[in-house]
PDB file of C-alpha atoms in Angstrom:
ATOM      1  CA  UNK W  19      43.067  97.887  78.657  1.00 60.00           C
ATOM      2  CA  UNK W  20      41.719  95.608  75.966  1.00 66.00           C
ATOM      3  CA  UNK W  21      38.182  94.471  76.570  1.00 67.00           C
ATOM      4  CA  UNK W  22      37.155  90.885  76.065  1.00 63.00           C
ATOM      5  CA  UNK W  23      34.275  90.378  73.674  1.00 66.00           C
ATOM      6  CA  UNK W  24      31.634  87.735  74.176  1.00 64.00           C
ATOM      7  CA  UNK W  25      29.070  86.094  71.987  1.00 77.00           C
ATOM      8  CA  UNK W  26      26.314  87.033  74.419  1.00 81.00           C
ATOM      9  CA  UNK W  27      25.727  90.402  76.001  1.00 85.00           C
ATOM     10  CA  UNK W  28      26.372  90.841  79.683  1.00 84.00           C
ATOM     11  CA  UNK W  29      23.470  91.206  82.025  1.00 90.00           C
ATOM     12  CA  UNK W  30      23.171  94.503  83.853  1.00 91.00           C
ATOM     13  CA  UNK W  31      24.434  92.856  87.049  1.00 92.00           C
ATOM     14  CA  UNK W  32      27.456  91.351  85.248  1.00 90.00           C
ATOM     15  CA  UNK W  33      28.264  94.653  83.562  1.00 90.00           C
ATOM     16  CA  UNK W  34      28.063  96.475  86.898  1.00 93.00           C
ATOM     17  CA  UNK W  35      30.297  93.872  88.543  1.00 94.00           C
ATOM     18  CA  UNK W  36      32.930  94.109  85.793  1.00 91.00           C
ATOM     19  CA  UNK W  37      32.818  97.901  85.896  1.00 93.00           C
ATOM     20  CA  UNK W  38      33.378  97.820  89.666  1.00 94.00           C
ATOM     21  CA  UNK W  39      36.381  95.506  89.201  1.00 93.00           C
ATOM     22  CA  UNK W  40      37.840  97.753  86.474  1.00 92.00           C
ATOM     23  CA  UNK W  41      37.475 100.779  88.758  1.00 93.00           C
ATOM     24  CA  UNK W  42      39.221  98.949  91.613  1.00 93.00           C
ATOM     25  CA  UNK W  43      42.099  98.016  89.303  1.00 91.00           C
ATOM     26  CA  UNK W  44      42.374 101.632  88.132  1.00 91.00           C
ATOM     27  CA  UNK W  45      42.550 102.817  91.763  1.00 92.00           C
ATOM     28  CA  UNK W  46      45.198 100.262  92.742  1.00 92.00           C
ATOM     29  CA  UNK W  47      47.366 100.662  89.634  1.00 92.00           C
ATOM     30  CA  UNK W  48      49.464 103.618  90.947  1.00 91.00           C
ATOM     31  CA  UNK W  49      50.309 101.677  94.133  1.00 91.00           C
ATOM     32  CA  UNK W  50      51.258  98.607  92.131  1.00 89.00           C
ATOM     33  CA  UNK W  51      53.366 100.690  89.732  1.00 88.00           C
ATOM     34  CA  UNK W  52      55.176 102.366  92.650  1.00 87.00           C
ATOM     35  CA  UNK W  53      55.874  99.007  94.256  1.00 87.00           C
ATOM     36  CA  UNK W  54      57.269  97.653  90.987  1.00 88.00           C
ATOM     37  CA  UNK W  55      59.454 100.757  90.486  1.00 83.00           C
ATOM     38  CA  UNK W  56      60.815 100.316  94.014  1.00 83.00           C
ATOM     39  CA  UNK W  57      61.646  96.677  93.414  1.00 85.00           C
ATOM     40  CA  UNK W  58      63.318  97.491  90.093  1.00 83.00           C
ATOM     41  CA  UNK W  59      65.383 100.223  91.745  1.00 80.00           C
ATOM     42  CA  UNK W  60      66.489  97.813  94.462  1.00 80.00           C
ATOM     43  CA  UNK W  61      67.372  95.204  91.846  1.00 81.00           C
ATOM     44  CA  UNK W  62      69.419  97.756  89.847  1.00 77.00           C
ATOM     45  CA  UNK W  63      71.368  98.668  92.981  1.00 76.00           C
ATOM     46  CA  UNK W  64      72.133  95.016  93.708  1.00 78.00           C
ATOM     47  CA  UNK W  65      73.289  94.430  90.133  1.00 76.00           C
ATOM     48  CA  UNK W  66      75.462  97.556  90.212  1.00 72.00           C
ATOM     49  CA  UNK W  67      76.957  96.514  93.557  1.00 68.00           C
ATOM     50  CA  UNK W  68      77.770  93.054  92.191  1.00 68.00           C
ATOM     51  CA  UNK W  69      79.486  94.668  89.208  1.00 65.00           C
ATOM     52  CA  UNK W  70      81.399  96.944  91.555  1.00 66.00           C
ATOM     53  CA  UNK W  71      79.966 100.037  89.898  1.00 79.00           C
ATOM     54  CA  UNK W  72      77.358 102.671  90.440  1.00 84.00           C
ATOM     55  CA  UNK W  73      73.796 102.825  89.209  1.00 86.00           C
ATOM     56  CA  UNK W  74      72.868 105.489  86.672  1.00 89.00           C
ATOM     57  CA  UNK W  75      71.117 107.451  89.400  1.00 91.00           C
ATOM     58  CA  UNK W  76      74.218 107.354  91.593  1.00 90.00           C
ATOM     59  CA  UNK W  77      76.366 108.489  88.639  1.00 91.00           C
ATOM     60  CA  UNK W  78      74.022 111.427  87.986  1.00 94.00           C
ATOM     61  CA  UNK W  79      74.164 112.441  91.655  1.00 95.00           C
ATOM     62  CA  UNK W  80      77.965 112.123  91.857  1.00 92.00           C
ATOM     63  CA  UNK W  81      78.452 114.164  88.672  1.00 93.00           C
ATOM     64  CA  UNK W  82      76.062 116.834  89.978  1.00 95.00           C
ATOM     65  CA  UNK W  83      77.719 116.994  93.387  1.00 95.00           C
ATOM     66  CA  UNK W  84      81.209 117.096  91.824  1.00 93.00           C
ATOM     67  CA  UNK W  85      80.092 120.253  90.020  1.00 94.00           C
ATOM     68  CA  UNK W  86      78.560 121.633  93.221  1.00 95.00           C
ATOM     69  CA  UNK W  87      75.126 121.918  91.643  1.00 95.00           C
ATOM     70  CA  UNK W  88      71.864 121.578  93.498  1.00 96.00           C
ATOM     71  CA  UNK W  89      69.096 119.381  92.175  1.00 96.00           C
ATOM     72  CA  UNK W  90      67.127 122.511  91.309  1.00 97.00           C
ATOM     73  CA  UNK W  91      70.027 123.973  89.302  1.00 97.00           C
ATOM     74  CA  UNK W  92      70.610 120.783  87.332  1.00 97.00           C
ATOM     75  CA  UNK W  93      66.901 120.229  86.768  1.00 97.00           C
ATOM     76  CA  UNK W  94      66.498 123.760  85.390  1.00 97.00           C
ATOM     77  CA  UNK W  95      69.541 123.354  83.139  1.00 96.00           C
ATOM     78  CA  UNK W  96      68.240 120.021  81.815  1.00 96.00           C
ATOM     79  CA  UNK W  97      64.651 121.200  81.455  1.00 96.00           C
ATOM     80  CA  UNK W  98      63.135 118.697  83.878  1.00 97.00           C
ATOM     81  CA  UNK W  99      61.487 119.020  87.270  1.00 96.00           C
ATOM     82  CA  UNK W 100      63.460 118.713  90.493  1.00 96.00           C
ATOM     83  CA  UNK W 101      61.137 115.911  91.601  1.00 96.00           C
ATOM     84  CA  UNK W 102      61.842 113.913  88.448  1.00 96.00           C
ATOM     85  CA  UNK W 103      65.603 114.430  88.913  1.00 97.00           C
ATOM     86  CA  UNK W 104      65.258 113.207  92.490  1.00 96.00           C
ATOM     87  CA  UNK W 105      63.495 110.066  91.256  1.00 94.00           C
ATOM     88  CA  UNK W 106      66.278 109.503  88.715  1.00 95.00           C
ATOM     89  CA  UNK W 107      68.988 109.902  91.355  1.00 95.00           C
ATOM     90  CA  UNK W 108      67.195 107.447  93.640  1.00 91.00           C
ATOM     91  CA  UNK W 109      66.850 104.959  90.749  1.00 88.00           C
ATOM     92  CA  UNK W 110      63.074 105.071  91.023  1.00 87.00           C
ATOM     93  CA  UNK W 111      62.810 106.065  87.351  1.00 90.00           C
ATOM     94  CA  UNK W 112      64.863 105.491  84.205  1.00 89.00           C
ATOM     95  CA  UNK W 113      65.443 108.515  81.973  1.00 93.00           C
ATOM     96  CA  UNK W 114      64.531 108.463  78.314  1.00 93.00           C
ATOM     97  CA  UNK W 115      67.419 108.835  75.899  1.00 93.00           C
ATOM     98  CA  UNK W 116      66.539 112.478  75.232  1.00 94.00           C
ATOM     99  CA  UNK W 117      66.481 113.254  78.978  1.00 95.00           C
ATOM    100  CA  UNK W 118      69.819 111.462  79.464  1.00 94.00           C
ATOM    101  CA  UNK W 119      71.315 113.547  76.635  1.00 95.00           C
ATOM    102  CA  UNK W 120      70.008 116.754  78.238  1.00 96.00           C
ATOM    103  CA  UNK W 121      71.332 115.734  81.660  1.00 96.00           C
ATOM    104  CA  UNK W 122      74.767 114.941  80.237  1.00 95.00           C
ATOM    105  CA  UNK W 123      74.846 118.298  78.435  1.00 96.00           C
ATOM    106  CA  UNK W 124      73.748 120.138  81.589  1.00 96.00           C
ATOM    107  CA  UNK W 125      76.503 118.357  83.527  1.00 95.00           C
ATOM    108  CA  UNK W 126      79.071 119.181  80.833  1.00 94.00           C
ATOM    109  CA  UNK W 127      79.938 115.544  80.162  1.00 94.00           C
ATOM    110  CA  UNK W 128      79.366 113.146  77.299  1.00 93.00           C
ATOM    111  CA  UNK W 129      76.479 110.721  77.310  1.00 91.00           C
ATOM    112  CA  UNK W 130      79.019 107.886  77.285  1.00 89.00           C
ATOM    113  CA  UNK W 131      80.700 109.279  80.408  1.00 87.00           C
ATOM    114  CA  UNK W 132      77.337 109.532  82.143  1.00 89.00           C
ATOM    115  CA  UNK W 133      76.403 105.988  81.141  1.00 85.00           C
ATOM    116  CA  UNK W 134      79.729 104.418  82.130  1.00 80.00           C
ATOM    117  CA  UNK W 135      80.611 106.574  85.099  1.00 72.00           C
ATOM    118  CA  UNK W 136      83.809 108.000  83.629  1.00 66.00           C
ATOM    119  CA  UNK W 137      82.757 111.529  84.602  1.00 54.00           C
TER     120      UNK W 137
END
């Protein structure tokens, strides 16, 4: 977080107050981030439903289930944790390009097939 500079120095009371506020923000940030991720996941599902398609997470899950793999098996093959794969399948997280490439390889499909749902 970028700190604001002032022409005058803060008093001890002001500095303590600002430090307390910064600490509160730091404590609440994970909850806020989780709430935002949940809203984004819900929005992605609505957009995918309007387009008549599946979300990326749903495509990953369908490809995995079509190959009769468990989350643990796919996660090990892709070099990610099972928890992270679960978050991807539930559209709580978006994979990086390198993770998407590894998932596609572990599923035995092309990245394009994973992205478009042609798998």
